[in-house]
Amino acid sequence: MTTLHQRDEGTSAVLESRHYHERAKARIAGGVNSNVRLSGSPICFESGTGSRLTDVDGNVYVDYALGMGPNILGHAPPVVTAEVARTLAIGQLFAGQHTLELELANEFCSCIKSAELVRFGLSGSEMVQAAMRVARAYTERPEVIKFEGHYHGWFDNILINQTPPVAAQGNPIPRPHHLQSAGQSPHASEDIVVLPWNDAEAVEQYVGANASRIAAIITEPIMFNTGGILPRPGYLEHLRRVTKAHNIVLIFDEVITGFRVALGGAQELYSIRPDLSLFAKALGAGFPIAALAGRRDIMELFASGGVNHSGTYNANIVSLSGALAALRELSANGQAAYRRINAVGKALMDGIVAAGRRHGTDLQVSGVPSAFHTCFAGHPIHDYVTYSTTDQKRLGRFLAALLECGVRPTSRGTWFVSSTHTDDDMKSTLDAVDSALRQVS
Ligand SMILES: Cc1ncc(COP(=O)(O)O)c(C=O)c1O
C-alpha cells in the first residue's frame, strides 16, 4: 500500500489536492458541494475501486468513509455498474412508469419486513419530509418527537439539536430548540419536540402528558450521527410499546442502518416493526435513491393523492437499476456479502480495541461490525450528553494520523465496512491504527 509517509520531507503529500481546492474555492462555495465536506482534509480523489481510493497526488487509501456509507459493495462494484450501463440506453426519465419500479419494489419489500407499500425518491432528507407529512395526515396531529444528537437531513423543520450546547446544570426536557444553520426559520420546527435519546422515562413522561398532540416519533435506531451508540436493551421495544398505546406513528430513519447492519435493516437486527421507515445510502450502493415504506393504511394516503410526495427524478432508470442490482447482490449466496462485511468489521473492531489497550489509551469502539465508531473517553457513552465530553481534539489527531498512513474513516470517526475490504486491508489498517495511537497517546 502506498502511504502518505512515503513523500520526501518538506513536500506535501497532498499538494495537488491543495491546489485543486484553492482553484475550486474560486468557483464553488467553499470548494465543496456538501457542508459535511468542509470538515476534514480537502482531498480531491481521482478514482475508487473496491475498498481503495486514489487521490490526484497518487496516494492510495483504504476507504472506510465509503461515500458516507452508501458504497457497501465497495467503489464501482462491477455487478452494479454493469447493470446501470446496460440500462443507460433505454432512457432515463419518462414522467411515467417503467417496469423496473415494480421489480425494485418487490425486491425491496422482500427484504424489509415492515414494508407493505413503498415510495422511491432520491435523498434521505426528502423521505424524512414525506414521512413526517404522512404521519401528520394520518393522525391529524401536529407534533413530531425527534432526539438530541440525531440527524434527519438538512431541511429547516428538522435540522435542530444535532450538536446543541450542553448546559452545566443539565439541559431541560424537552430540550430547548437549537437551530443548526444560520438562515433557518425558527418557525419551521415549532411542531418538533426534542427529547434525549436512550431515555425511556423521558419519552414515557412527555408522551403520557401530550399524546393527543403527537403524530410521530422519529429515531435513528442506532445513533450514528453522534458517535455509534447502540440502543439500550429494551429501548426500541419501549418506543414501540408507547407509540402503539397512543396511536403515534413510529418512524425508523434507516438512512445509515438500512441494508447495512442487516439486509432487513436495524428493524431486522432488533426485531422491531416500525410503522414507517426510510432508507437511502446503502440501498443504491452509490447511486442516488431513497425509499419510504411501511404500513399500507398510512402509505395509502399517498395513493389517494391527498398527501403530496413528488419529484422529477424519482424512480429514474439509473437509480432503479443501480438499487436493483445492489439488492440482488446483497441477497445473493445466502447473503454472503454480509458474512464478509461482518467478519471483517468484527476483526477490525477487536483489533482496534486491542491496539487501544496495548497503548494504554481510553480509545472506545462502539457500534456494529458493518458500521462502528472510534472515540476517546474514560466514561460510558449512551447518549448525546455523554458523547459530548469525549476528547474531540485527540480524535481529530488520530484520524489525521490514520489518513497520513493511507487509512480513511469518516471525518467524524465513523468506519463503514464494505464487502470488498480484503485481509490485506485489515492488516494495513491495524498497522496504521498502531502507528496513529503511538502518535496521539
Ligand atoms: C440518519 C440520517 N437521516 C437522513 C439523512 C439525510 O440523507 P441525505 O443526505 O440523503 O439527504 C442522513 C444523512 O446522512 C442520515 O444520516
Short mmCIF file of C-alpha atoms and ligand atoms in Angstrom, two decimals:
data_model
loop_
_atom_site.label_atom_id
_atom_site.label_comp_id
_atom_site.label_asym_id
_atom_site.label_seq_id
_atom_site.Cartn_x
_atom_site.Cartn_y
_atom_site.Cartn_z
CA MET A 1 0.00 0.00 0.00
CA THR A 2 1.28 3.49 -0.82
CA THR A 3 1.17 5.61 2.30
CA LEU A 4 1.34 9.34 2.52
CA HIS A 5 4.51 8.96 4.58
CA GLN A 6 6.48 8.00 1.52
CA ARG A 7 6.93 11.63 0.38
CA ASP A 8 10.20 13.50 0.84
CA GLU A 9 10.41 15.57 3.95
CA GLY A 10 9.16 19.09 3.42
CA THR A 11 6.91 18.28 0.45
CA SER A 12 3.21 17.90 0.92
CA ALA A 13 1.75 14.51 0.14
CA VAL A 14 -1.48 16.20 -0.94
CA LEU A 15 -0.09 19.11 -2.93
CA GLU A 16 -2.30 18.57 -5.99
CA SER A 17 -5.35 18.23 -3.75
CA ARG A 18 -4.43 21.56 -2.13
CA HIS A 19 -4.01 23.25 -5.50
CA TYR A 20 -7.33 21.85 -6.66
CA HIS A 21 -9.05 23.07 -3.50
CA GLU A 22 -7.74 26.62 -4.00
CA ARG A 23 -8.98 26.66 -7.60
CA ALA A 24 -12.32 25.12 -6.62
CA LYS A 25 -12.89 27.70 -3.88
CA ALA A 26 -12.77 30.43 -6.52
CA ARG A 27 -15.77 28.89 -8.30
CA ILE A 28 -17.62 26.58 -5.87
CA ALA A 29 -18.72 27.92 -2.46
CA GLY A 30 -16.15 26.57 -0.03
CA GLY A 31 -14.74 24.36 -2.79
CA VAL A 32 -17.22 21.63 -1.82
CA ASN A 33 -20.81 20.70 -2.62
CA SER A 34 -21.96 19.46 0.78
CA ASN A 35 -21.20 21.21 4.06
CA VAL A 36 -20.17 17.89 5.61
CA ARG A 37 -17.14 18.02 3.30
CA LEU A 38 -15.97 21.32 4.79
CA SER A 39 -14.52 19.35 7.71
CA GLY A 40 -11.53 17.05 7.46
CA SER A 41 -8.76 17.20 4.89
CA PRO A 42 -9.95 18.57 1.50
CA ILE A 43 -8.64 15.72 -0.62
CA CYS A 44 -9.51 15.58 -4.31
CA PHE A 45 -10.00 11.99 -5.49
CA GLU A 46 -9.28 10.64 -8.91
CA SER A 47 -10.99 7.26 -8.70
CA GLY A 48 -12.20 4.46 -6.47
CA THR A 49 -12.19 0.69 -6.95
CA GLY A 50 -13.35 -1.79 -4.34
CA SER A 51 -12.05 -0.73 -0.94
CA ARG A 52 -9.43 1.67 -2.32
CA LEU A 53 -9.44 5.32 -3.32
CA THR A 54 -6.73 7.12 -5.28
CA ASP A 55 -6.29 10.87 -4.97
CA VAL A 56 -4.93 13.34 -7.54
CA ASP A 57 -1.47 13.12 -5.92
CA GLY A 58 -1.41 9.36 -6.48
CA ASN A 59 -1.93 8.45 -2.81
CA VAL A 60 -3.94 5.31 -2.21
CA TYR A 61 -6.30 4.98 0.75
CA VAL A 62 -8.15 2.08 2.29
CA ASP A 63 -11.53 3.77 2.40
CA TYR A 64 -13.92 3.41 5.35
CA ALA A 65 -15.89 6.56 4.54
CA LEU A 66 -17.49 4.79 1.56
CA GLY A 67 -19.24 7.93 0.37
CA MET A 68 -20.52 8.41 3.99
CA GLY A 69 -21.94 4.89 3.97
CA PRO A 70 -23.55 4.10 0.61
CA ASN A 71 -20.74 2.08 -1.02
CA ILE A 72 -21.47 -1.14 0.84
CA LEU A 73 -20.27 -3.18 -2.16
CA GLY A 74 -17.13 -1.05 -2.49
CA HIS A 75 -16.38 1.59 -5.10
CA ALA A 76 -17.59 0.96 -8.65
CA PRO A 77 -18.91 -2.56 -7.93
CA PRO A 78 -18.90 -4.33 -11.34
CA VAL A 79 -22.25 -6.11 -10.81
CA VAL A 80 -23.92 -2.76 -10.21
CA THR A 81 -22.11 -0.58 -12.74
CA ALA A 82 -22.61 -3.18 -15.49
CA GLU A 83 -26.36 -3.26 -14.85
CA VAL A 84 -26.57 0.54 -14.82
CA ALA A 85 -24.52 0.73 -18.02
CA ARG A 86 -26.83 -1.83 -19.64
CA THR A 87 -29.93 0.23 -18.84
CA LEU A 88 -28.47 3.61 -19.85
CA ALA A 89 -29.54 3.03 -23.42
CA ILE A 90 -33.24 2.60 -22.59
CA GLY A 91 -33.60 6.20 -21.42
CA GLN A 92 -33.55 7.94 -18.07
CA LEU A 93 -36.87 9.61 -17.28
CA PHE A 94 -40.33 9.15 -18.74
CA ALA A 95 -42.62 11.22 -16.48
CA GLY A 96 -44.45 7.92 -16.35
CA GLN A 97 -43.84 4.42 -15.09
CA HIS A 98 -41.32 1.73 -16.01
CA THR A 99 -41.46 -1.95 -15.08
CA LEU A 100 -38.16 -1.64 -13.16
CA GLU A 101 -40.09 0.30 -10.46
CA LEU A 102 -42.18 -2.73 -9.56
CA GLU A 103 -39.21 -5.08 -9.84
CA LEU A 104 -37.32 -2.97 -7.32
CA ALA A 105 -40.38 -2.53 -5.09
CA ASN A 106 -40.85 -6.32 -4.94
CA GLU A 107 -37.17 -6.91 -4.15
CA PHE A 108 -37.18 -4.11 -1.57
CA CYS A 109 -40.33 -5.34 0.19
CA SER A 110 -38.97 -8.88 0.36
CA CYS A 111 -36.00 -7.51 2.34
CA ILE A 112 -37.85 -5.04 4.62
CA LYS A 113 -40.47 -6.88 6.61
CA SER A 114 -42.44 -3.78 7.68
CA ALA A 115 -42.76 -2.58 4.07
CA GLU A 116 -46.31 -3.18 2.82
CA LEU A 117 -46.15 -0.24 0.41
CA VAL A 118 -43.16 1.81 -0.71
CA ARG A 119 -42.37 5.09 -2.50
CA PHE A 120 -38.97 5.84 -4.03
CA GLY A 121 -37.23 9.22 -4.00
CA LEU A 122 -33.67 10.48 -4.24
CA SER A 123 -32.39 11.50 -0.82
CA GLY A 124 -32.86 10.70 2.83
CA SER A 125 -33.69 14.34 3.62
CA GLU A 126 -36.75 14.38 1.37
CA MET A 127 -38.03 10.99 2.56
CA VAL A 128 -37.93 12.31 6.14
CA GLN A 129 -40.22 15.13 4.96
CA ALA A 130 -42.60 12.68 3.33
CA ALA A 131 -42.63 10.51 6.46
CA MET A 132 -43.47 13.39 8.79
CA ARG A 133 -46.12 14.74 6.41
CA VAL A 134 -47.94 11.45 6.01
CA ALA A 135 -47.75 10.75 9.76
CA ARG A 136 -49.35 14.12 10.48
CA ALA A 137 -52.04 13.50 7.89
CA TYR A 138 -52.76 10.01 9.23
CA THR A 139 -53.03 11.01 12.88
CA GLU A 140 -54.35 14.53 12.30
CA ARG A 141 -51.92 15.66 14.99
CA PRO A 142 -49.13 18.27 14.65
CA GLU A 143 -46.12 17.28 16.79
CA VAL A 144 -43.16 15.09 15.92
CA ILE A 145 -40.67 13.94 18.55
CA LYS A 146 -37.04 13.80 17.47
CA PHE A 147 -34.00 13.05 19.59
CA GLU A 148 -30.95 15.04 20.60
CA GLY A 149 -27.87 14.16 18.55
CA HIS A 150 -29.85 12.63 15.68
CA TYR A 151 -29.72 13.97 12.11
CA HIS A 152 -32.62 13.64 9.73
CA GLY A 153 -31.46 15.81 6.84
CA TRP A 154 -30.79 19.47 6.24
CA PHE A 155 -34.30 20.93 5.85
CA ASP A 156 -35.44 23.79 8.08
CA ASN A 157 -38.10 21.93 10.06
CA ILE A 158 -35.83 19.12 11.31
CA LEU A 159 -32.25 20.45 11.32
CA ILE A 160 -32.22 21.08 15.04
CA ASN A 161 -30.38 19.80 18.13
CA GLN A 162 -27.85 17.60 16.38
CA THR A 163 -24.99 19.36 18.15
CA PRO A 164 -26.59 21.61 20.80
CA PRO A 165 -24.55 23.09 23.63
CA VAL A 166 -24.72 21.14 26.90
CA ALA A 167 -25.61 23.35 29.87
CA ALA A 168 -23.57 22.95 33.04
CA GLN A 169 -26.74 22.38 35.05
CA GLY A 170 -28.03 19.83 32.52
CA ASN A 171 -30.41 20.51 29.64
CA PRO A 172 -34.16 20.63 30.44
CA ILE A 173 -36.62 18.10 28.98
CA PRO A 174 -37.95 18.72 26.37
CA ARG A 175 -34.77 20.31 25.07
CA PRO A 176 -34.87 23.97 24.00
CA HIS A 177 -34.53 24.21 20.22
CA HIS A 178 -31.03 24.68 18.87
CA LEU A 179 -31.06 25.67 15.17
CA GLN A 180 -28.10 24.15 13.34
CA SER A 181 -27.82 26.68 10.49
CA ALA A 182 -27.79 30.41 10.00
CA GLY A 183 -30.80 31.46 7.98
CA GLN A 184 -33.02 28.68 9.30
CA SER A 185 -36.62 29.63 10.05
CA PRO A 186 -37.27 29.11 13.77
CA HIS A 187 -40.99 28.72 12.95
CA ALA A 188 -40.47 25.74 10.67
CA SER A 189 -39.59 23.48 13.61
CA GLU A 190 -42.26 24.77 16.00
CA ASP A 191 -44.02 21.39 15.95
CA ILE A 192 -40.87 19.39 16.68
CA VAL A 193 -40.22 18.26 20.26
CA VAL A 194 -36.67 17.29 21.14
CA LEU A 195 -36.01 14.65 23.80
CA PRO A 196 -32.82 12.93 24.97
CA TRP A 197 -32.30 9.54 23.28
CA ASN A 198 -31.98 6.19 25.06
CA ASP A 199 -34.02 7.64 27.93
CA ALA A 200 -37.23 5.62 28.19
CA GLU A 201 -38.54 7.70 31.09
CA ALA A 202 -38.27 11.00 29.15
CA VAL A 203 -40.42 9.53 26.37
CA GLU A 204 -42.87 7.97 28.82
CA GLN A 205 -43.38 11.25 30.63
CA TYR A 206 -43.65 13.53 27.62
CA VAL A 207 -45.94 11.21 25.68
CA GLY A 208 -48.03 10.46 28.76
CA ALA A 209 -48.86 14.15 29.15
CA ASN A 210 -49.13 15.16 25.46
CA ALA A 211 -50.18 12.11 23.44
CA SER A 212 -53.16 13.75 21.76
CA ARG A 213 -50.82 16.23 20.02
CA ILE A 214 -48.12 13.77 18.88
CA ALA A 215 -48.19 12.45 15.32
CA ALA A 216 -44.89 10.61 15.26
CA ILE A 217 -41.63 9.68 16.92
CA ILE A 218 -38.70 9.63 14.51
CA THR A 219 -35.47 7.93 15.56
CA GLU A 220 -32.23 6.59 14.19
CA PRO A 221 -32.42 3.01 15.53
CA ILE A 222 -28.67 3.17 16.18
CA MET A 223 -27.38 6.71 16.78
CA PHE A 224 -24.71 7.08 14.09
CA ASN A 225 -24.91 10.84 13.73
CA THR A 226 -23.43 11.19 17.21
CA GLY A 227 -20.81 8.51 17.77
CA GLY A 228 -22.04 5.00 17.09
CA ILE A 229 -24.36 4.49 20.04
CA LEU A 230 -26.46 1.35 20.37
CA PRO A 231 -29.97 1.50 21.80
CA ARG A 232 -30.09 0.32 25.41
CA PRO A 233 -31.61 -3.15 25.74
CA GLY A 234 -35.38 -2.72 25.58
CA TYR A 235 -35.30 0.94 24.47
CA LEU A 236 -36.59 0.44 20.92
CA GLU A 237 -39.18 -2.02 22.26
CA HIS A 238 -40.25 0.69 24.69
CA LEU A 239 -40.67 3.20 21.84
CA ARG A 240 -42.74 0.61 20.00
CA ARG A 241 -44.97 -0.03 23.02
CA VAL A 242 -45.55 3.65 23.85
CA THR A 243 -46.31 4.64 20.25
CA LYS A 244 -48.69 1.74 19.78
CA ALA A 245 -50.53 2.52 23.00
CA HIS A 246 -51.16 6.12 21.90
CA ASN A 247 -51.64 5.64 18.13
CA ILE A 248 -48.42 7.52 17.40
CA VAL A 249 -46.56 6.66 14.19
CA LEU A 250 -43.14 5.15 14.91
CA ILE A 251 -40.66 6.15 12.18
CA PHE A 252 -37.27 4.48 11.91
CA ASP A 253 -34.78 6.61 9.99
CA GLU A 254 -32.68 3.82 8.50
CA VAL A 255 -30.75 6.05 6.10
CA ILE A 256 -27.50 4.76 7.63
CA THR A 257 -28.59 1.42 9.10
CA GLY A 258 -30.79 0.27 6.21
CA PHE A 259 -29.26 -2.51 4.07
CA ARG A 260 -26.07 -2.05 6.11
CA VAL A 261 -26.47 -3.53 9.59
CA ALA A 262 -28.54 -6.33 8.03
CA LEU A 263 -30.37 -6.93 4.75
CA GLY A 264 -33.57 -6.09 6.65
CA GLY A 265 -32.02 -3.06 8.39
CA ALA A 266 -31.92 -2.30 12.10
CA GLN A 267 -35.56 -3.35 12.33
CA GLU A 268 -34.42 -6.89 11.48
CA LEU A 269 -31.45 -6.73 13.86
CA TYR A 270 -33.67 -5.68 16.78
CA SER A 271 -36.87 -7.45 15.68
CA ILE A 272 -38.98 -4.30 15.81
CA ARG A 273 -41.65 -3.43 13.27
CA PRO A 274 -41.86 0.37 12.86
CA ASP A 275 -44.95 1.88 11.23
CA LEU A 276 -42.83 3.74 8.68
CA SER A 277 -39.15 3.59 7.85
CA LEU A 278 -36.93 5.34 5.40
CA PHE A 279 -33.84 4.28 3.55
CA ALA A 280 -31.13 5.77 1.31
CA LYS A 281 -27.34 5.28 1.26
CA ALA A 282 -26.65 1.50 1.05
CA LEU A 283 -29.91 0.93 -0.86
CA GLY A 284 -28.29 2.31 -4.02
CA ALA A 285 -24.71 1.15 -3.39
CA GLY A 286 -23.54 4.60 -4.53
CA PHE A 287 -26.36 5.54 -6.91
CA PRO A 288 -28.85 8.19 -5.68
CA ILE A 289 -32.04 6.60 -4.39
CA ALA A 290 -34.12 6.69 -1.23
CA ALA A 291 -37.29 4.97 -0.07
CA LEU A 292 -40.12 5.47 2.39
CA ALA A 293 -42.00 2.31 3.29
CA GLY A 294 -44.38 0.94 5.86
CA ARG A 295 -47.96 0.24 6.83
CA ARG A 296 -50.39 0.06 3.97
CA ASP A 297 -53.09 2.11 5.74
CA ILE A 298 -50.64 5.01 6.24
CA MET A 299 -48.87 4.80 2.87
CA GLU A 300 -52.28 4.66 1.11
CA LEU A 301 -52.62 8.38 1.87
CA PHE A 302 -50.08 8.99 -0.90
CA ALA A 303 -52.10 6.75 -3.22
CA SER A 304 -55.24 8.82 -2.82
CA GLY A 305 -53.25 11.91 -3.78
CA GLY A 306 -54.27 13.54 -0.52
CA VAL A 307 -50.71 13.64 0.75
CA ASN A 308 -48.17 15.04 -1.68
CA HIS A 309 -44.89 13.29 -2.39
CA SER A 310 -43.36 14.37 -5.70
CA GLY A 311 -40.06 14.64 -7.53
CA THR A 312 -39.00 14.95 -11.16
CA TYR A 313 -36.17 12.45 -10.78
CA ASN A 314 -37.93 9.95 -8.51
CA ALA A 315 -37.52 6.37 -9.75
CA ASN A 316 -35.28 7.33 -12.65
CA ILE A 317 -33.80 4.40 -14.53
CA VAL A 318 -30.21 4.83 -13.33
CA SER A 319 -31.25 4.82 -9.67
CA LEU A 320 -33.67 1.92 -10.10
CA SER A 321 -31.21 -0.30 -11.94
CA GLY A 322 -28.38 0.53 -9.51
CA ALA A 323 -30.54 -0.31 -6.48
CA LEU A 324 -31.98 -3.46 -8.03
CA ALA A 325 -28.50 -4.78 -8.85
CA ALA A 326 -27.31 -3.83 -5.35
CA LEU A 327 -30.16 -5.61 -3.55
CA ARG A 328 -29.72 -8.73 -5.67
CA GLU A 329 -26.01 -8.79 -4.91
CA LEU A 330 -26.59 -8.23 -1.17
CA SER A 331 -29.10 -11.11 -1.13
CA ALA A 332 -27.03 -13.49 -3.28
CA ASN A 333 -25.49 -16.74 -1.98
CA GLY A 334 -27.33 -16.67 1.31
CA GLN A 335 -26.23 -13.06 1.93
CA ALA A 336 -22.54 -13.81 1.52
CA ALA A 337 -21.80 -10.07 1.31
CA TYR A 338 -23.00 -9.55 4.90
CA ARG A 339 -20.98 -12.52 6.16
CA ARG A 340 -17.86 -10.95 4.68
CA ILE A 341 -18.68 -7.44 5.93
CA ASN A 342 -19.43 -8.65 9.45
CA ALA A 343 -16.32 -10.84 9.64
CA VAL A 344 -14.03 -8.01 8.51
CA GLY A 345 -15.81 -5.45 10.68
CA LYS A 346 -15.61 -7.63 13.78
CA ALA A 347 -11.90 -8.31 13.24
CA LEU A 348 -11.31 -4.58 12.84
CA MET A 349 -13.30 -3.67 15.94
CA ASP A 350 -11.48 -6.31 18.01
CA GLY A 351 -8.10 -5.30 16.59
CA ILE A 352 -8.66 -1.60 17.29
CA VAL A 353 -9.81 -2.33 20.86
CA ALA A 354 -6.70 -4.48 21.41
CA ALA A 355 -4.45 -1.73 20.00
CA GLY A 356 -6.07 0.79 22.33
CA ARG A 357 -5.33 -1.46 25.30
CA ARG A 358 -1.71 -2.02 24.21
CA HIS A 359 -1.18 1.71 24.08
CA GLY A 360 -2.93 2.25 27.41
CA THR A 361 -5.41 4.73 25.91
CA ASP A 362 -9.09 5.33 26.58
CA LEU A 363 -9.96 4.57 22.95
CA GLN A 364 -13.53 3.26 22.67
CA VAL A 365 -15.01 1.34 19.77
CA SER A 366 -18.80 1.14 19.53
CA GLY A 367 -21.47 0.16 17.03
CA VAL A 368 -21.81 -2.97 14.94
CA PRO A 369 -19.26 -4.63 12.62
CA SER A 370 -20.66 -3.06 9.43
CA ALA A 371 -20.54 0.45 10.92
CA PHE A 372 -18.67 1.41 14.04
CA HIS A 373 -17.21 4.46 15.69
CA THR A 374 -13.97 5.28 17.47
CA CYS A 375 -13.57 7.96 20.13
CA PHE A 376 -11.54 8.74 23.23
CA ALA A 377 -13.37 8.81 26.56
CA GLY A 378 -12.89 7.32 30.00
CA HIS A 379 -16.62 7.14 30.77
CA PRO A 380 -19.53 5.12 29.38
CA ILE A 381 -21.38 6.72 26.45
CA HIS A 382 -25.08 6.16 25.93
CA ASP A 383 -26.47 9.47 24.58
CA TYR A 384 -25.57 12.89 23.18
CA VAL A 385 -24.65 14.41 26.54
CA THR A 386 -22.24 11.61 27.49
CA TYR A 387 -20.77 11.74 23.97
CA SER A 388 -20.27 15.50 24.14
CA THR A 389 -17.41 15.17 26.65
CA THR A 390 -15.34 12.76 24.51
CA ASP A 391 -11.92 14.08 23.51
CA GLN A 392 -12.62 15.54 20.04
CA LYS A 393 -9.16 17.05 19.67
CA ARG A 394 -7.46 13.70 20.18
CA LEU A 395 -9.94 12.06 17.81
CA GLY A 396 -9.03 14.68 15.19
CA ARG A 397 -5.31 13.94 15.62
CA PHE A 398 -5.93 10.18 15.49
CA LEU A 399 -7.93 10.48 12.27
CA ALA A 400 -5.33 12.78 10.70
CA ALA A 401 -2.57 10.30 11.59
CA LEU A 402 -4.60 7.45 10.06
CA LEU A 403 -5.08 9.44 6.87
CA GLU A 404 -1.33 10.03 6.71
CA CYS A 405 -0.94 6.24 6.80
CA GLY A 406 -3.47 5.80 4.00
CA VAL A 407 -6.49 4.77 6.09
CA ARG A 408 -9.62 6.88 5.77
CA PRO A 409 -12.54 6.63 8.20
CA THR A 410 -15.11 9.47 8.02
CA SER A 411 -14.00 12.83 9.38
CA ARG A 412 -16.11 12.30 12.48
CA GLY A 413 -14.66 8.90 13.36
CA THR A 414 -17.21 6.51 11.88
CA TRP A 415 -15.95 3.47 9.97
CA PHE A 416 -18.11 1.85 7.27
CA VAL A 417 -17.10 -1.60 6.04
CA SER A 418 -17.73 -2.93 2.53
CA SER A 419 -17.84 -6.44 1.10
CA THR A 420 -14.64 -5.60 -0.81
CA HIS A 421 -12.36 -4.91 2.15
CA THR A 422 -9.61 -7.53 2.00
CA ASP A 423 -7.49 -9.30 4.60
CA ASP A 424 -4.61 -7.11 3.40
CA ASP A 425 -6.71 -4.01 4.03
CA MET A 426 -7.42 -5.27 7.52
CA LYS A 427 -3.75 -5.86 8.26
CA SER A 428 -2.57 -2.50 6.93
CA THR A 429 -5.43 -0.77 8.74
CA LEU A 430 -4.47 -2.29 12.09
CA ASP A 431 -0.80 -1.36 11.45
CA ALA A 432 -1.95 2.20 10.76
CA VAL A 433 -4.05 2.24 13.95
CA ASP A 434 -1.00 1.15 15.91
CA SER A 435 1.12 3.90 14.39
CA ALA A 436 -1.62 6.55 14.85
CA LEU A 437 -2.10 5.59 18.51
CA ARG A 438 1.66 5.84 19.07
CA GLN A 439 1.45 9.41 17.79
CA VAL A 440 -1.56 10.51 19.85
CA SER A 441 -1.05 8.58 23.09
C1 LIG B 1 -29.97 9.20 9.68
C2 LIG B 1 -29.97 10.12 8.50
N1 LIG B 1 -31.14 10.59 8.04
C3 LIG B 1 -31.22 11.39 6.98
C4 LIG B 1 -30.08 11.78 6.30
C5 LIG B 1 -30.17 12.67 5.11
O1 LIG B 1 -29.95 11.92 3.96
P1 LIG B 1 -29.46 12.61 2.60
O2 LIG B 1 -28.07 13.11 2.83
O3 LIG B 1 -29.55 11.51 1.59
O4 LIG B 1 -30.42 13.71 2.31
C6 LIG B 1 -28.83 11.31 6.74
C7 LIG B 1 -27.60 11.70 6.04
O5 LIG B 1 -26.50 11.38 6.43
C8 LIG B 1 -28.78 10.48 7.88
O6 LIG B 1 -27.62 10.02 8.37
#
